[in-house]
């Protein structure tokens, strides 16, 4: 299979997940489709010759999706750890590609977003407060590194990833998973998967230099 065939298959999985499983109850089929849509992105990255750290980041994202599809605090922490490791892999890939420190127009909003989580997020995280704080720091570092590259697709992908985690944090810690919302779930999934895909395509040079 060519890289673009794998990518098309990943997109098909993602669309199917958004249409059929995005708002459905947990099930083995839901886990397989969700995890597969990102695992296929990792395979596409390897086939495209993307930086190995990008492939690693996508693979860790698939692992994170698997654990977050399970119930319980241990599974949640494992998923969060996998995603945090994936963000660090992305950040390292961006730095290796020549990312520079972004300007104040980027840093100030990112710092403001991070600081704001102490108001609307941290007080609601209970015993998970410090793991969540660490995760917030890691994803903001990843976003800052992405914006330090002259690659619009990567910056947009990182921004969408941050948006998806923002929505997810509201679902988990503010609204509660017992009050699911179909539109919020679809927006989260669209932002998350397309963000991952844009990071892959941008770093693989799919849009040119």
Short mmCIF file of C-alpha atoms in Angstrom, two decimals:
data_model
loop_
_atom_site.label_atom_id
_atom_site.label_comp_id
_atom_site.label_asym_id
_atom_site.label_seq_id
_atom_site.Cartn_x
_atom_site.Cartn_y
_atom_site.Cartn_z
CA UNK A 1 0.00 0.00 0.00
CA UNK A 2 1.25 3.49 -0.81
CA UNK A 3 1.45 6.22 1.79
CA UNK A 4 -1.50 8.06 0.26
CA UNK A 5 -3.62 4.90 0.25
CA UNK A 6 -2.88 4.41 3.95
CA UNK A 7 -3.71 8.06 4.58
CA UNK A 8 -7.01 7.71 2.71
CA UNK A 9 -7.84 4.63 4.78
CA UNK A 10 -7.03 6.55 7.97
CA UNK A 11 -9.35 9.34 6.84
CA UNK A 12 -12.10 6.81 6.12
CA UNK A 13 -11.72 5.39 9.63
CA UNK A 14 -11.87 8.91 11.05
CA UNK A 15 -15.02 9.83 9.12
CA UNK A 16 -16.66 6.55 10.09
CA UNK A 17 -15.78 7.13 13.74
CA UNK A 18 -17.21 10.64 13.64
CA UNK A 19 -20.44 9.46 12.00
CA UNK A 20 -21.00 6.21 13.89
CA UNK A 21 -19.06 6.10 17.15
CA UNK A 22 -18.21 9.65 18.19
CA UNK A 23 -21.16 9.91 20.54
CA UNK A 24 -21.72 6.20 21.14
CA UNK A 25 -21.11 4.26 24.32
CA UNK A 26 -17.75 2.54 24.83
CA UNK A 27 -17.39 -0.71 22.90
CA UNK A 28 -14.62 -2.83 21.36
CA UNK A 29 -15.66 -1.64 17.88
CA UNK A 30 -15.44 2.00 18.95
CA UNK A 31 -11.97 1.43 20.40
CA UNK A 32 -10.75 -0.33 17.25
CA UNK A 33 -12.00 2.34 14.86
CA UNK A 34 -10.75 5.26 16.97
CA UNK A 35 -7.34 3.75 17.65
CA UNK A 36 -7.02 2.53 14.07
CA UNK A 37 -7.64 5.96 12.57
CA UNK A 38 -4.53 7.33 14.29
CA UNK A 39 -2.45 4.15 14.08
CA UNK A 40 -2.94 4.33 10.31
CA UNK A 41 -1.63 7.92 10.38
CA UNK A 42 1.51 6.56 12.05
CA UNK A 43 1.86 3.97 9.29
CA UNK A 44 1.34 6.68 6.66
CA UNK A 45 4.03 8.79 8.34
CA UNK A 46 6.51 5.93 8.12
CA UNK A 47 5.59 5.31 4.47
CA UNK A 48 5.97 9.02 3.65
CA UNK A 49 9.40 9.21 5.22
CA UNK A 50 8.26 11.71 7.84
CA UNK A 51 10.70 12.39 10.70
CA UNK A 52 10.76 9.33 12.98
CA UNK A 53 9.72 11.45 15.96
CA UNK A 54 6.52 12.38 14.11
CA UNK A 55 5.79 8.71 13.50
CA UNK A 56 6.49 8.08 17.19
CA UNK A 57 4.19 10.92 18.24
CA UNK A 58 1.35 9.52 16.14
CA UNK A 59 1.92 6.00 17.47
CA UNK A 60 1.79 7.35 21.03
CA UNK A 61 -1.42 9.15 20.13
CA UNK A 62 -2.94 5.83 19.06
CA UNK A 63 -1.84 4.30 22.38
CA UNK A 64 -3.40 7.24 24.20
CA UNK A 65 -6.65 6.79 22.30
CA UNK A 66 -6.72 3.14 23.28
CA UNK A 67 -6.33 3.85 26.99
CA UNK A 68 -8.78 6.76 26.99
CA UNK A 69 -11.39 4.47 25.48
CA UNK A 70 -11.23 2.38 28.66
CA UNK A 71 -12.83 3.14 31.99
CA UNK A 72 -11.06 4.05 35.21
CA UNK A 73 -8.48 6.48 36.57
CA UNK A 74 -5.50 4.23 35.80
CA UNK A 75 -6.50 4.01 32.13
CA UNK A 76 -7.03 7.78 32.01
CA UNK A 77 -3.57 8.44 33.49
CA UNK A 78 -1.98 5.96 31.06
CA UNK A 79 -3.70 7.71 28.16
CA UNK A 80 -2.65 11.13 29.36
CA UNK A 81 0.93 9.94 29.78
CA UNK A 82 0.96 8.53 26.25
CA UNK A 83 -0.32 11.79 24.80
CA UNK A 84 2.16 13.81 26.86
CA UNK A 85 4.99 11.66 25.51
CA UNK A 86 3.60 12.16 22.02
CA UNK A 87 3.61 15.94 22.47
CA UNK A 88 7.24 15.79 23.61
CA UNK A 89 8.10 13.72 20.53
CA UNK A 90 6.43 16.33 18.33
CA UNK A 91 8.20 19.18 20.10
CA UNK A 92 11.56 17.43 19.67
CA UNK A 93 10.80 16.89 15.97
CA UNK A 94 9.92 20.56 15.52
CA UNK A 95 13.12 21.69 17.25
CA UNK A 96 15.17 19.27 15.15
CA UNK A 97 13.53 20.78 12.05
CA UNK A 98 14.74 24.24 13.05
CA UNK A 99 11.92 25.63 15.17
CA UNK A 100 12.73 28.98 16.73
CA UNK A 101 11.25 30.67 19.77
CA UNK A 102 7.99 32.22 18.53
CA UNK A 103 7.23 35.89 18.99
CA UNK A 104 5.18 37.50 21.74
CA UNK A 105 2.09 37.37 19.53
CA UNK A 106 2.19 33.59 20.03
CA UNK A 107 3.79 33.26 23.46
CA UNK A 108 1.46 35.66 25.27
CA UNK A 109 -1.77 33.88 24.23
CA UNK A 110 -0.25 30.48 25.03
CA UNK A 111 0.90 31.66 28.46
CA UNK A 112 -2.49 33.24 29.08
CA UNK A 113 -4.23 30.00 28.14
CA UNK A 114 -1.96 28.02 30.45
CA UNK A 115 -2.51 30.44 33.33
CA UNK A 116 -6.26 30.42 32.77
CA UNK A 117 -6.41 26.68 33.45
CA UNK A 118 -5.71 27.48 37.09
CA UNK A 119 -9.12 29.15 37.18
CA UNK A 120 -11.44 27.03 35.05
CA UNK A 121 -9.70 23.63 35.11
CA UNK A 122 -7.34 22.93 38.03
CA UNK A 123 -9.93 23.46 40.82
CA UNK A 124 -12.08 20.70 39.26
CA UNK A 125 -9.39 18.04 38.77
CA UNK A 126 -9.16 16.74 42.33
CA UNK A 127 -6.36 14.24 42.88
CA UNK A 128 -5.35 14.60 39.22
CA UNK A 129 -4.46 18.27 39.59
CA UNK A 130 -0.69 17.88 39.23
CA UNK A 131 -0.77 15.36 36.36
CA UNK A 132 -3.17 17.68 34.53
CA UNK A 133 -0.93 20.68 35.21
CA UNK A 134 2.02 18.77 33.81
CA UNK A 135 0.04 17.83 30.73
CA UNK A 136 -1.02 21.44 30.14
CA UNK A 137 2.62 22.51 30.27
CA UNK A 138 3.70 19.82 27.82
CA UNK A 139 1.04 20.56 25.20
CA UNK A 140 1.77 24.29 25.38
CA UNK A 141 5.48 23.59 24.84
CA UNK A 142 4.54 21.50 21.80
CA UNK A 143 2.33 24.29 20.45
CA UNK A 144 5.04 26.91 20.98
CA UNK A 145 7.56 24.75 19.11
CA UNK A 146 5.07 24.23 16.27
CA UNK A 147 4.55 27.97 15.88
CA UNK A 148 8.32 28.37 15.75
CA UNK A 149 8.36 26.65 12.37
CA UNK A 150 7.61 28.37 9.04
CA UNK A 151 5.05 25.66 8.28
CA UNK A 152 1.45 26.79 8.38
CA UNK A 153 0.03 23.26 8.32
CA UNK A 154 2.01 22.30 11.43
CA UNK A 155 0.97 25.43 13.32
CA UNK A 156 -2.68 24.89 12.41
CA UNK A 157 -2.44 21.22 13.36
CA UNK A 158 -0.97 22.07 16.75
CA UNK A 159 -3.66 24.71 17.34
CA UNK A 160 -6.38 22.18 16.53
CA UNK A 161 -4.77 19.67 18.88
CA UNK A 162 -4.82 22.25 21.68
CA UNK A 163 -8.47 23.01 20.88
CA UNK A 164 -9.39 19.33 21.06
CA UNK A 165 -7.75 18.98 24.47
CA UNK A 166 -9.55 22.12 25.64
CA UNK A 167 -12.89 20.57 24.70
CA UNK A 168 -11.90 17.22 26.23
CA UNK A 169 -10.91 18.85 29.52
CA UNK A 170 -14.30 20.57 29.70
CA UNK A 171 -16.05 17.27 29.03
CA UNK A 172 -14.13 15.37 31.67
CA UNK A 173 -13.71 17.90 34.46
CA UNK A 174 -16.48 20.48 34.02
CA UNK A 175 -19.48 19.01 32.24
CA UNK A 176 -18.81 15.42 33.26
CA UNK A 177 -18.84 12.37 31.05
CA UNK A 178 -22.35 11.61 32.33
CA UNK A 179 -23.57 14.65 30.38
CA UNK A 180 -22.31 13.94 26.85
CA UNK A 181 -22.99 16.38 24.03
CA UNK A 182 -23.05 15.17 20.43
CA UNK A 183 -21.90 18.42 18.85
CA UNK A 184 -19.07 18.86 21.34
CA UNK A 185 -17.95 15.27 20.76
CA UNK A 186 -17.90 15.76 17.00
CA UNK A 187 -16.03 19.07 17.27
CA UNK A 188 -13.46 17.44 19.55
CA UNK A 189 -12.91 14.54 17.17
CA UNK A 190 -12.69 16.74 14.07
CA UNK A 191 -10.15 19.05 15.73
CA UNK A 192 -8.10 16.18 17.14
CA UNK A 193 -7.83 13.95 14.07
CA UNK A 194 -7.38 16.77 11.55
CA UNK A 195 -4.78 18.33 13.83
CA UNK A 196 -2.78 15.11 13.87
CA UNK A 197 -3.12 14.75 10.10
CA UNK A 198 -1.96 18.33 9.45
CA UNK A 199 1.09 17.87 11.66
CA UNK A 200 1.95 14.73 9.70
CA UNK A 201 1.44 16.32 6.29
CA UNK A 202 3.28 19.50 7.22
CA UNK A 203 6.30 17.66 8.60
CA UNK A 204 6.32 15.19 5.70
CA UNK A 205 6.55 18.09 3.25
CA UNK A 206 3.22 17.29 1.60
CA UNK A 207 2.57 21.00 1.03
CA UNK A 208 6.03 21.83 -0.21
CA UNK A 209 8.81 23.72 1.53
#
